[in-house]
Amino acid sequence: MLSSMNLPDGIQRRRTALDELNMRSIFEENDVICAEVRGFQHDGLHLQARSQKYGKLGRGQLLTVPSYLVKRRKQHFHNLENYGIDLIIGCNGFIWVGEHVQVTDDMVVDQVNKSEQDDAKPDENSFSPEYQEKNYTRQETRENICRAANAIRVLSTLGFNITVEVITETVDLSTSINVAIHEMLGSEFYVLVAEKESVRRSMTKKK
């Protein structure tokens, strides 16, 4: 619903027919977006994105896990500072792992201009250091995204509850024993994760 959207100009005003026509300059089919479910009505599912932490997602991976593995919590947005990545863990089983995005309450993001810039062809300055720093994700961050995504895949396959704490522990385990990212999906690492979870559960019972 347009009435629940945070428009690119950041101004609180009544939405117009022009805003509705311009929505395709912000969102398109197959875009990955983060939004709150406002409710179900006769014309379908109604979403809302009332602040800058919601909106179009980029520079990351979207994973799906069985929804019963996700523990319901008040906070769904998490920042893993040590790895420079963000996690959005949805109760519907959709989990986003992406590059950390710094968002402040008073920041206004012109998503229309950003979309136009993304669609534009590179010019002679496209490969300048300034352009690359602004528009490209560092290799270390990309590796951390893949490592966290594989940790989620392992936990999902093993049928363990998925929380930010368990994801972080699994990522830390892989780095502490120098397991390569692709080797995290091997049987040996599955066994290590299962053993670690078994120890954690036994310790919890003792408490």
mmCIF file of the C-alpha atoms, coordinates in Angstrom:
data_MODEL
# 
_entry.id   MODEL 
# 
loop_
_atom_site.group_PDB 
_atom_site.id 
_atom_site.type_symbol 
_atom_site.label_atom_id 
_atom_site.label_alt_id 
_atom_site.label_comp_id 
_atom_site.label_asym_id 
_atom_site.label_entity_id 
_atom_site.label_seq_id 
_atom_site.pdbx_PDB_ins_code 
_atom_site.Cartn_x 
_atom_site.Cartn_y 
_atom_site.Cartn_z 
_atom_site.occupancy 
_atom_site.B_iso_or_equiv 
_atom_site.pdbx_formal_charge 
_atom_site.auth_seq_id 
_atom_site.auth_comp_id 
_atom_site.auth_asym_id 
_atom_site.auth_atom_id 
_atom_site.pdbx_PDB_model_num 
ATOM 1   C CA . MET A 1 1   ? 0.000  0.000   0.000   1.00 0.00 ? 1   MET A CA 1 
ATOM 2   C CA . LEU A 1 2   ? 1.328  3.433   -0.924  1.00 0.00 ? 2   LEU A CA 1 
ATOM 3   C CA . SER A 1 3   ? 0.102  4.864   2.356   1.00 0.00 ? 3   SER A CA 1 
ATOM 4   C CA . SER A 1 4   ? 2.595  2.641   4.185   1.00 0.00 ? 4   SER A CA 1 
ATOM 5   C CA . MET A 1 5   ? 5.624  3.310   1.995   1.00 0.00 ? 5   MET A CA 1 
ATOM 6   C CA . ASN A 1 6   ? 8.615  5.434   2.895   1.00 0.00 ? 6   ASN A CA 1 
ATOM 7   C CA . LEU A 1 7   ? 8.941  7.493   -0.296  1.00 0.00 ? 7   LEU A CA 1 
ATOM 8   C CA . PRO A 1 8   ? 12.368 8.373   -1.733  1.00 0.00 ? 8   PRO A CA 1 
ATOM 9   C CA . ASP A 1 9   ? 12.008 12.079  -0.982  1.00 0.00 ? 9   ASP A CA 1 
ATOM 10  C CA . GLY A 1 10  ? 11.514 11.276  2.699   1.00 0.00 ? 10  GLY A CA 1 
ATOM 11  C CA . ILE A 1 11  ? 8.604  13.708  3.016   1.00 0.00 ? 11  ILE A CA 1 
ATOM 12  C CA . GLN A 1 12  ? 5.516  12.750  4.957   1.00 0.00 ? 12  GLN A CA 1 
ATOM 13  C CA . ARG A 1 13  ? 2.635  13.561  2.592   1.00 0.00 ? 13  ARG A CA 1 
ATOM 14  C CA . ARG A 1 14  ? -0.424 12.074  0.970   1.00 0.00 ? 14  ARG A CA 1 
ATOM 15  C CA . ARG A 1 15  ? 0.478  9.615   -1.786  1.00 0.00 ? 15  ARG A CA 1 
ATOM 16  C CA . THR A 1 16  ? -0.689 10.516  -5.272  1.00 0.00 ? 16  THR A CA 1 
ATOM 17  C CA . ALA A 1 17  ? -1.408 8.693   -8.512  1.00 0.00 ? 17  ALA A CA 1 
ATOM 18  C CA . LEU A 1 18  ? 2.011  9.854   -9.755  1.00 0.00 ? 18  LEU A CA 1 
ATOM 19  C CA . ASP A 1 19  ? 3.658  8.048   -6.843  1.00 0.00 ? 19  ASP A CA 1 
ATOM 20  C CA . GLU A 1 20  ? 1.853  4.879   -7.864  1.00 0.00 ? 20  GLU A CA 1 
ATOM 21  C CA . LEU A 1 21  ? 3.058  5.223   -11.441 1.00 0.00 ? 21  LEU A CA 1 
ATOM 22  C CA . ASN A 1 22  ? 6.627  5.836   -10.276 1.00 0.00 ? 22  ASN A CA 1 
ATOM 23  C CA . MET A 1 23  ? 6.781  2.753   -8.059  1.00 0.00 ? 23  MET A CA 1 
ATOM 24  C CA . ARG A 1 24  ? 8.437  0.782   -10.864 1.00 0.00 ? 24  ARG A CA 1 
ATOM 25  C CA . SER A 1 25  ? 11.384 3.168   -10.690 1.00 0.00 ? 25  SER A CA 1 
ATOM 26  C CA . ILE A 1 26  ? 11.883 1.964   -7.101  1.00 0.00 ? 26  ILE A CA 1 
ATOM 27  C CA . PHE A 1 27  ? 10.781 -1.675  -7.139  1.00 0.00 ? 27  PHE A CA 1 
ATOM 28  C CA . GLU A 1 28  ? 10.536 -4.168  -9.990  1.00 0.00 ? 28  GLU A CA 1 
ATOM 29  C CA . GLU A 1 29  ? 9.577  -7.806  -10.354 1.00 0.00 ? 29  GLU A CA 1 
ATOM 30  C CA . ASN A 1 30  ? 12.122 -10.217 -8.813  1.00 0.00 ? 30  ASN A CA 1 
ATOM 31  C CA . ASP A 1 31  ? 13.554 -7.540  -6.516  1.00 0.00 ? 31  ASP A CA 1 
ATOM 32  C CA . VAL A 1 32  ? 14.311 -8.702  -2.986  1.00 0.00 ? 32  VAL A CA 1 
ATOM 33  C CA . ILE A 1 33  ? 12.724 -6.370  -0.463  1.00 0.00 ? 33  ILE A CA 1 
ATOM 34  C CA . CYS A 1 34  ? 12.335 -6.299  3.297   1.00 0.00 ? 34  CYS A CA 1 
ATOM 35  C CA . ALA A 1 35  ? 8.984  -5.156  4.683   1.00 0.00 ? 35  ALA A CA 1 
ATOM 36  C CA . GLU A 1 36  ? 6.563  -5.661  7.555   1.00 0.00 ? 36  GLU A CA 1 
ATOM 37  C CA . VAL A 1 37  ? 3.331  -7.543  7.074   1.00 0.00 ? 37  VAL A CA 1 
ATOM 38  C CA . ARG A 1 38  ? 0.548  -5.101  7.823   1.00 0.00 ? 38  ARG A CA 1 
ATOM 39  C CA . GLY A 1 39  ? -2.260 -7.581  7.367   1.00 0.00 ? 39  GLY A CA 1 
ATOM 40  C CA . PHE A 1 40  ? -4.388 -9.657  5.024   1.00 0.00 ? 40  PHE A CA 1 
ATOM 41  C CA . GLN A 1 41  ? -7.277 -8.022  3.215   1.00 0.00 ? 41  GLN A CA 1 
ATOM 42  C CA . HIS A 1 42  ? -9.639 -8.937  0.410   1.00 0.00 ? 42  HIS A CA 1 
ATOM 43  C CA . ASP A 1 43  ? -7.176 -7.824  -2.266  1.00 0.00 ? 43  ASP A CA 1 
ATOM 44  C CA . GLY A 1 44  ? -4.237 -9.766  -0.846  1.00 0.00 ? 44  GLY A CA 1 
ATOM 45  C CA . LEU A 1 45  ? -1.251 -9.306  1.425   1.00 0.00 ? 45  LEU A CA 1 
ATOM 46  C CA . HIS A 1 46  ? -0.491 -5.745  2.527   1.00 0.00 ? 46  HIS A CA 1 
ATOM 47  C CA . LEU A 1 47  ? 3.094  -4.787  3.319   1.00 0.00 ? 47  LEU A CA 1 
ATOM 48  C CA . GLN A 1 48  ? 4.567  -1.670  4.842   1.00 0.00 ? 48  GLN A CA 1 
ATOM 49  C CA . ALA A 1 49  ? 8.046  -0.144  4.879   1.00 0.00 ? 49  ALA A CA 1 
ATOM 50  C CA . ARG A 1 50  ? 7.860  2.743   7.291   1.00 0.00 ? 50  ARG A CA 1 
ATOM 51  C CA . SER A 1 51  ? 11.537 3.412   7.934   1.00 0.00 ? 51  SER A CA 1 
ATOM 52  C CA . GLN A 1 52  ? 14.884 3.359   6.165   1.00 0.00 ? 52  GLN A CA 1 
ATOM 53  C CA . LYS A 1 53  ? 15.811 -0.070  7.525   1.00 0.00 ? 53  LYS A CA 1 
ATOM 54  C CA . TYR A 1 54  ? 13.185 -1.553  5.202   1.00 0.00 ? 54  TYR A CA 1 
ATOM 55  C CA . GLY A 1 55  ? 13.277 -1.521  1.421   1.00 0.00 ? 55  GLY A CA 1 
ATOM 56  C CA . LYS A 1 56  ? 15.209 -3.050  -1.435  1.00 0.00 ? 56  LYS A CA 1 
ATOM 57  C CA . LEU A 1 57  ? 18.025 -5.430  -0.520  1.00 0.00 ? 57  LEU A CA 1 
ATOM 58  C CA . GLY A 1 58  ? 21.230 -5.897  -2.440  1.00 0.00 ? 58  GLY A CA 1 
ATOM 59  C CA . ARG A 1 59  ? 24.775 -7.249  -2.192  1.00 0.00 ? 59  ARG A CA 1 
ATOM 60  C CA . GLY A 1 60  ? 23.893 -10.446 -0.395  1.00 0.00 ? 60  GLY A CA 1 
ATOM 61  C CA . GLN A 1 61  ? 22.174 -13.820 -0.483  1.00 0.00 ? 61  GLN A CA 1 
ATOM 62  C CA . LEU A 1 62  ? 18.586 -14.802 0.226   1.00 0.00 ? 62  LEU A CA 1 
ATOM 63  C CA . LEU A 1 63  ? 18.136 -18.222 1.790   1.00 0.00 ? 63  LEU A CA 1 
ATOM 64  C CA . THR A 1 64  ? 15.005 -20.182 2.643   1.00 0.00 ? 64  THR A CA 1 
ATOM 65  C CA . VAL A 1 65  ? 14.752 -22.592 5.563   1.00 0.00 ? 65  VAL A CA 1 
ATOM 66  C CA . PRO A 1 66  ? 11.767 -24.362 7.154   1.00 0.00 ? 66  PRO A CA 1 
ATOM 67  C CA . SER A 1 67  ? 9.927  -21.717 9.141   1.00 0.00 ? 67  SER A CA 1 
ATOM 68  C CA . TYR A 1 68  ? 9.644  -23.973 12.197  1.00 0.00 ? 68  TYR A CA 1 
ATOM 69  C CA . LEU A 1 69  ? 13.433 -23.754 12.618  1.00 0.00 ? 69  LEU A CA 1 
ATOM 70  C CA . VAL A 1 70  ? 13.287 -19.987 13.165  1.00 0.00 ? 70  VAL A CA 1 
ATOM 71  C CA . LYS A 1 71  ? 12.647 -18.946 16.751  1.00 0.00 ? 71  LYS A CA 1 
ATOM 72  C CA . ARG A 1 72  ? 10.216 -16.050 17.039  1.00 0.00 ? 72  ARG A CA 1 
ATOM 73  C CA . ARG A 1 73  ? 11.891 -12.998 18.529  1.00 0.00 ? 73  ARG A CA 1 
ATOM 74  C CA . LYS A 1 74  ? 11.238 -9.289  18.815  1.00 0.00 ? 74  LYS A CA 1 
ATOM 75  C CA . GLN A 1 75  ? 14.412 -8.408  16.916  1.00 0.00 ? 75  GLN A CA 1 
ATOM 76  C CA . HIS A 1 76  ? 14.881 -9.694  13.364  1.00 0.00 ? 76  HIS A CA 1 
ATOM 77  C CA . PHE A 1 77  ? 17.683 -7.358  12.247  1.00 0.00 ? 77  PHE A CA 1 
ATOM 78  C CA . HIS A 1 78  ? 21.199 -8.269  13.345  1.00 0.00 ? 78  HIS A CA 1 
ATOM 79  C CA . ASN A 1 79  ? 24.628 -6.846  12.595  1.00 0.00 ? 79  ASN A CA 1 
ATOM 80  C CA . LEU A 1 80  ? 27.638 -9.147  12.904  1.00 0.00 ? 80  LEU A CA 1 
ATOM 81  C CA . GLU A 1 81  ? 30.225 -6.446  13.487  1.00 0.00 ? 81  GLU A CA 1 
ATOM 82  C CA . ASN A 1 82  ? 33.190 -8.811  13.440  1.00 0.00 ? 82  ASN A CA 1 
ATOM 83  C CA . TYR A 1 83  ? 32.299 -9.887  9.913   1.00 0.00 ? 83  TYR A CA 1 
ATOM 84  C CA . GLY A 1 84  ? 30.838 -6.665  8.525   1.00 0.00 ? 84  GLY A CA 1 
ATOM 85  C CA . ILE A 1 85  ? 27.559 -8.269  7.487   1.00 0.00 ? 85  ILE A CA 1 
ATOM 86  C CA . ASP A 1 86  ? 23.856 -7.985  8.310   1.00 0.00 ? 86  ASP A CA 1 
ATOM 87  C CA . LEU A 1 87  ? 21.364 -10.751 9.022   1.00 0.00 ? 87  LEU A CA 1 
ATOM 88  C CA . ILE A 1 88  ? 17.611 -10.458 8.617   1.00 0.00 ? 88  ILE A CA 1 
ATOM 89  C CA . ILE A 1 89  ? 15.950 -13.551 10.057  1.00 0.00 ? 89  ILE A CA 1 
ATOM 90  C CA . GLY A 1 90  ? 12.297 -13.718 9.088   1.00 0.00 ? 90  GLY A CA 1 
ATOM 91  C CA . CYS A 1 91  ? 9.764  -15.871 10.885  1.00 0.00 ? 91  CYS A CA 1 
ATOM 92  C CA . ASN A 1 92  ? 8.575  -17.035 7.457   1.00 0.00 ? 92  ASN A CA 1 
ATOM 93  C CA . GLY A 1 93  ? 11.853 -18.886 6.896   1.00 0.00 ? 93  GLY A CA 1 
ATOM 94  C CA . PHE A 1 94  ? 13.442 -16.285 4.637   1.00 0.00 ? 94  PHE A CA 1 
ATOM 95  C CA . ILE A 1 95  ? 16.907 -15.230 5.797   1.00 0.00 ? 95  ILE A CA 1 
ATOM 96  C CA . TRP A 1 96  ? 18.934 -12.433 4.237   1.00 0.00 ? 96  TRP A CA 1 
ATOM 97  C CA . VAL A 1 97  ? 22.725 -12.321 4.555   1.00 0.00 ? 97  VAL A CA 1 
ATOM 98  C CA . GLY A 1 98  ? 24.237 -9.171  3.118   1.00 0.00 ? 98  GLY A CA 1 
ATOM 99  C CA . GLU A 1 99  ? 26.802 -6.439  3.364   1.00 0.00 ? 99  GLU A CA 1 
ATOM 100 C CA . HIS A 1 100 ? 26.311 -4.190  6.376   1.00 0.00 ? 100 HIS A CA 1 
ATOM 101 C CA . VAL A 1 101 ? 24.298 -1.082  5.569   1.00 0.00 ? 101 VAL A CA 1 
ATOM 102 C CA . GLN A 1 102 ? 24.605 1.896   7.885   1.00 0.00 ? 102 GLN A CA 1 
ATOM 103 C CA . VAL A 1 103 ? 21.171 3.458   8.363   1.00 0.00 ? 103 VAL A CA 1 
ATOM 104 C CA . THR A 1 104 ? 20.320 6.420   10.580  1.00 0.00 ? 104 THR A CA 1 
ATOM 105 C CA . ASP A 1 105 ? 16.931 7.884   11.387  1.00 0.00 ? 105 ASP A CA 1 
ATOM 106 C CA . ASP A 1 106 ? 17.686 11.242  9.795   1.00 0.00 ? 106 ASP A CA 1 
ATOM 107 C CA . MET A 1 107 ? 19.185 9.808   6.621   1.00 0.00 ? 107 MET A CA 1 
ATOM 108 C CA . VAL A 1 108 ? 17.244 10.284  3.406   1.00 0.00 ? 108 VAL A CA 1 
ATOM 109 C CA . VAL A 1 109 ? 17.979 7.831   0.619   1.00 0.00 ? 109 VAL A CA 1 
ATOM 110 C CA . ASP A 1 110 ? 17.038 8.742   -2.915  1.00 0.00 ? 110 ASP A CA 1 
ATOM 111 C CA . GLN A 1 111 ? 16.239 5.257   -4.175  1.00 0.00 ? 111 GLN A CA 1 
ATOM 112 C CA . VAL A 1 112 ? 14.961 6.531   -7.512  1.00 0.00 ? 112 VAL A CA 1 
ATOM 113 C CA . ASN A 1 113 ? 18.268 8.156   -8.396  1.00 0.00 ? 113 ASN A CA 1 
ATOM 114 C CA . LYS A 1 114 ? 20.127 5.106   -7.119  1.00 0.00 ? 114 LYS A CA 1 
ATOM 115 C CA . SER A 1 115 ? 18.088 2.825   -9.357  1.00 0.00 ? 115 SER A CA 1 
ATOM 116 C CA . GLU A 1 116 ? 18.769 5.038   -12.347 1.00 0.00 ? 116 GLU A CA 1 
ATOM 117 C CA . GLN A 1 117 ? 22.492 5.036   -11.582 1.00 0.00 ? 117 GLN A CA 1 
ATOM 118 C CA . ASP A 1 118 ? 22.549 1.251   -11.270 1.00 0.00 ? 118 ASP A CA 1 
ATOM 119 C CA . ASP A 1 119 ? 20.854 0.883   -14.663 1.00 0.00 ? 119 ASP A CA 1 
ATOM 120 C CA . ALA A 1 120 ? 23.192 3.334   -16.365 1.00 0.00 ? 120 ALA A CA 1 
ATOM 121 C CA . LYS A 1 121 ? 26.133 2.048   -18.363 1.00 0.00 ? 121 LYS A CA 1 
ATOM 122 C CA . PRO A 1 122 ? 29.599 2.552   -16.864 1.00 0.00 ? 122 PRO A CA 1 
ATOM 123 C CA . ASP A 1 123 ? 31.387 5.674   -18.043 1.00 0.00 ? 123 ASP A CA 1 
ATOM 124 C CA . GLU A 1 124 ? 35.089 6.427   -18.217 1.00 0.00 ? 124 GLU A CA 1 
ATOM 125 C CA . ASN A 1 125 ? 35.162 6.968   -14.426 1.00 0.00 ? 125 ASN A CA 1 
ATOM 126 C CA . SER A 1 126 ? 33.432 3.676   -13.591 1.00 0.00 ? 126 SER A CA 1 
ATOM 127 C CA . PHE A 1 127 ? 36.664 1.930   -12.685 1.00 0.00 ? 127 PHE A CA 1 
ATOM 128 C CA . SER A 1 128 ? 38.178 4.738   -10.656 1.00 0.00 ? 128 SER A CA 1 
ATOM 129 C CA . PRO A 1 129 ? 39.108 3.915   -7.022  1.00 0.00 ? 129 PRO A CA 1 
ATOM 130 C CA . GLU A 1 130 ? 36.302 6.167   -5.786  1.00 0.00 ? 130 GLU A CA 1 
ATOM 131 C CA . TYR A 1 131 ? 33.694 4.400   -7.919  1.00 0.00 ? 131 TYR A CA 1 
ATOM 132 C CA . GLN A 1 132 ? 34.873 0.940   -6.920  1.00 0.00 ? 132 GLN A CA 1 
ATOM 133 C CA . GLU A 1 133 ? 34.892 1.823   -3.217  1.00 0.00 ? 133 GLU A CA 1 
ATOM 134 C CA . LYS A 1 134 ? 31.304 3.055   -3.448  1.00 0.00 ? 134 LYS A CA 1 
ATOM 135 C CA . ASN A 1 135 ? 29.808 0.402   -5.715  1.00 0.00 ? 135 ASN A CA 1 
ATOM 136 C CA . TYR A 1 136 ? 31.724 -2.800  -5.017  1.00 0.00 ? 136 TYR A CA 1 
ATOM 137 C CA . THR A 1 137 ? 31.780 -5.090  -2.022  1.00 0.00 ? 137 THR A CA 1 
ATOM 138 C CA . ARG A 1 138 ? 35.185 -6.029  -0.669  1.00 0.00 ? 138 ARG A CA 1 
ATOM 139 C CA . GLN A 1 139 ? 36.315 -9.612  -1.191  1.00 0.00 ? 139 GLN A CA 1 
ATOM 140 C CA . GLU A 1 140 ? 36.594 -10.204 2.564   1.00 0.00 ? 140 GLU A CA 1 
ATOM 141 C CA . THR A 1 141 ? 32.982 -9.133  3.044   1.00 0.00 ? 141 THR A CA 1 
ATOM 142 C CA . ARG A 1 142 ? 31.820 -11.324 0.149   1.00 0.00 ? 142 ARG A CA 1 
ATOM 143 C CA . GLU A 1 143 ? 33.599 -14.289 1.715   1.00 0.00 ? 143 GLU A CA 1 
ATOM 144 C CA . ASN A 1 144 ? 31.976 -13.575 5.083   1.00 0.00 ? 144 ASN A CA 1 
ATOM 145 C CA . ILE A 1 145 ? 28.559 -13.461 3.414   1.00 0.00 ? 145 ILE A CA 1 
ATOM 146 C CA . CYS A 1 146 ? 29.174 -16.843 1.791   1.00 0.00 ? 146 CYS A CA 1 
ATOM 147 C CA . ARG A 1 147 ? 30.508 -18.293 5.050   1.00 0.00 ? 147 ARG A CA 1 
ATOM 148 C CA . ALA A 1 148 ? 27.449 -17.155 7.020   1.00 0.00 ? 148 ALA A CA 1 
ATOM 149 C CA . ALA A 1 149 ? 25.132 -18.424 4.268   1.00 0.00 ? 149 ALA A CA 1 
ATOM 150 C CA . ASN A 1 150 ? 26.787 -21.850 4.352   1.00 0.00 ? 150 ASN A CA 1 
ATOM 151 C CA . ALA A 1 151 ? 26.482 -21.896 8.146   1.00 0.00 ? 151 ALA A CA 1 
ATOM 152 C CA . ILE A 1 152 ? 22.730 -21.388 7.771   1.00 0.00 ? 152 ILE A CA 1 
ATOM 153 C CA . ARG A 1 153 ? 22.545 -24.160 5.159   1.00 0.00 ? 153 ARG A CA 1 
ATOM 154 C CA . VAL A 1 154 ? 24.336 -26.549 7.504   1.00 0.00 ? 154 VAL A CA 1 
ATOM 155 C CA . LEU A 1 155 ? 22.065 -25.715 10.441  1.00 0.00 ? 155 LEU A CA 1 
ATOM 156 C CA . SER A 1 156 ? 18.978 -26.086 8.264   1.00 0.00 ? 156 SER A CA 1 
ATOM 157 C CA . THR A 1 157 ? 20.063 -29.466 6.919   1.00 0.00 ? 157 THR A CA 1 
ATOM 158 C CA . LEU A 1 158 ? 20.759 -30.705 10.444  1.00 0.00 ? 158 LEU A CA 1 
ATOM 159 C CA . GLY A 1 159 ? 17.367 -29.460 11.591  1.00 0.00 ? 159 GLY A CA 1 
ATOM 160 C CA . PHE A 1 160 ? 18.734 -27.180 14.330  1.00 0.00 ? 160 PHE A CA 1 
ATOM 161 C CA . ASN A 1 161 ? 16.970 -24.046 15.509  1.00 0.00 ? 161 ASN A CA 1 
ATOM 162 C CA . ILE A 1 162 ? 18.337 -21.037 13.682  1.00 0.00 ? 162 ILE A CA 1 
ATOM 163 C CA . THR A 1 163 ? 19.210 -17.997 15.769  1.00 0.00 ? 163 THR A CA 1 
ATOM 164 C CA . VAL A 1 164 ? 21.818 -15.292 15.351  1.00 0.00 ? 164 VAL A CA 1 
ATOM 165 C CA . GLU A 1 165 ? 23.808 -16.822 18.223  1.00 0.00 ? 165 GLU A CA 1 
ATOM 166 C CA . VAL A 1 166 ? 23.937 -20.284 16.645  1.00 0.00 ? 166 VAL A CA 1 
ATOM 167 C CA . ILE A 1 167 ? 24.799 -18.839 13.238  1.00 0.00 ? 167 ILE A CA 1 
ATOM 168 C CA . THR A 1 168 ? 27.641 -16.811 14.752  1.00 0.00 ? 168 THR A CA 1 
ATOM 169 C CA . GLU A 1 169 ? 28.959 -19.843 16.646  1.00 0.00 ? 169 GLU A CA 1 
ATOM 170 C CA . THR A 1 170 ? 28.954 -21.913 13.459  1.00 0.00 ? 170 THR A CA 1 
ATOM 171 C CA . VAL A 1 171 ? 30.801 -19.220 11.521  1.00 0.00 ? 171 VAL A CA 1 
ATOM 172 C CA . ASP A 1 172 ? 33.314 -18.835 14.354  1.00 0.00 ? 172 ASP A CA 1 
ATOM 173 C CA . LEU A 1 173 ? 33.843 -22.604 14.381  1.00 0.00 ? 173 LEU A CA 1 
ATOM 174 C CA . SER A 1 174 ? 34.624 -22.661 10.662  1.00 0.00 ? 174 SER A CA 1 
ATOM 175 C CA . THR A 1 175 ? 37.154 -19.838 10.955  1.00 0.00 ? 175 THR A CA 1 
ATOM 176 C CA . SER A 1 176 ? 38.796 -21.179 14.115  1.00 0.00 ? 176 SER A CA 1 
ATOM 177 C CA . ILE A 1 177 ? 39.685 -24.490 12.450  1.00 0.00 ? 177 ILE A CA 1 
ATOM 178 C CA . ASN A 1 178 ? 40.441 -22.878 9.068   1.00 0.00 ? 178 ASN A CA 1 
ATOM 179 C CA . VAL A 1 179 ? 37.695 -24.638 7.148   1.00 0.00 ? 179 VAL A CA 1 
ATOM 180 C CA . ALA A 1 180 ? 37.361 -23.289 3.616   1.00 0.00 ? 180 ALA A CA 1 
ATOM 181 C CA . ILE A 1 181 ? 33.982 -21.881 2.655   1.00 0.00 ? 181 ILE A CA 1 
ATOM 182 C CA . HIS A 1 182 ? 33.157 -24.683 0.208   1.00 0.00 ? 182 HIS A CA 1 
ATOM 183 C CA . GLU A 1 183 ? 34.316 -27.320 2.718   1.00 0.00 ? 183 GLU A CA 1 
ATOM 184 C CA . MET A 1 184 ? 31.624 -26.160 5.178   1.00 0.00 ? 184 MET A CA 1 
ATOM 185 C CA . LEU A 1 185 ? 29.128 -28.172 3.135   1.00 0.00 ? 185 LEU A CA 1 
ATOM 186 C CA . GLY A 1 186 ? 31.162 -31.336 3.504   1.00 0.00 ? 186 GLY A CA 1 
ATOM 187 C CA . SER A 1 187 ? 30.251 -34.191 5.833   1.00 0.00 ? 187 SER A CA 1 
ATOM 188 C CA . GLU A 1 188 ? 33.152 -33.565 8.211   1.00 0.00 ? 188 GLU A CA 1 
ATOM 189 C CA . PHE A 1 189 ? 31.997 -30.084 9.096   1.00 0.00 ? 189 PHE A CA 1 
ATOM 190 C CA . TYR A 1 190 ? 28.417 -31.313 9.522   1.00 0.00 ? 190 TYR A CA 1 
ATOM 191 C CA . VAL A 1 191 ? 29.698 -33.750 12.152  1.00 0.00 ? 191 VAL A CA 1 
ATOM 192 C CA . LEU A 1 192 ? 31.627 -31.002 13.954  1.00 0.00 ? 192 LEU A CA 1 
ATOM 193 C CA . VAL A 1 193 ? 28.571 -28.743 14.075  1.00 0.00 ? 193 VAL A CA 1 
ATOM 194 C CA . ALA A 1 194 ? 26.379 -31.586 15.339  1.00 0.00 ? 194 ALA A CA 1 
ATOM 195 C CA . GLU A 1 195 ? 28.904 -32.448 18.063  1.00 0.00 ? 195 GLU A CA 1 
ATOM 196 C CA . LYS A 1 196 ? 29.161 -28.803 19.128  1.00 0.00 ? 196 LYS A CA 1 
ATOM 197 C CA . GLU A 1 197 ? 25.372 -28.522 19.337  1.00 0.00 ? 197 GLU A CA 1 
ATOM 198 C CA . SER A 1 198 ? 25.223 -31.719 21.387  1.00 0.00 ? 198 SER A CA 1 
ATOM 199 C CA . VAL A 1 199 ? 27.732 -30.301 23.874  1.00 0.00 ? 199 VAL A CA 1 
ATOM 200 C CA . ARG A 1 200 ? 25.832 -27.019 24.056  1.00 0.00 ? 200 ARG A CA 1 
ATOM 201 C CA . ARG A 1 201 ? 22.545 -28.779 24.793  1.00 0.00 ? 201 ARG A CA 1 
ATOM 202 C CA . SER A 1 202 ? 24.122 -30.944 27.486  1.00 0.00 ? 202 SER A CA 1 
ATOM 203 C CA . MET A 1 203 ? 25.579 -27.877 29.150  1.00 0.00 ? 203 MET A CA 1 
ATOM 204 C CA . THR A 1 204 ? 22.188 -26.189 29.018  1.00 0.00 ? 204 THR A CA 1 
ATOM 205 C CA . LYS A 1 205 ? 20.548 -29.161 30.735  1.00 0.00 ? 205 LYS A CA 1 
ATOM 206 C CA . LYS A 1 206 ? 23.126 -29.091 33.535  1.00 0.00 ? 206 LYS A CA 1 
ATOM 207 C CA . LYS A 1 207 ? 22.300 -25.453 34.234  1.00 0.00 ? 207 LYS A CA 1 
# 
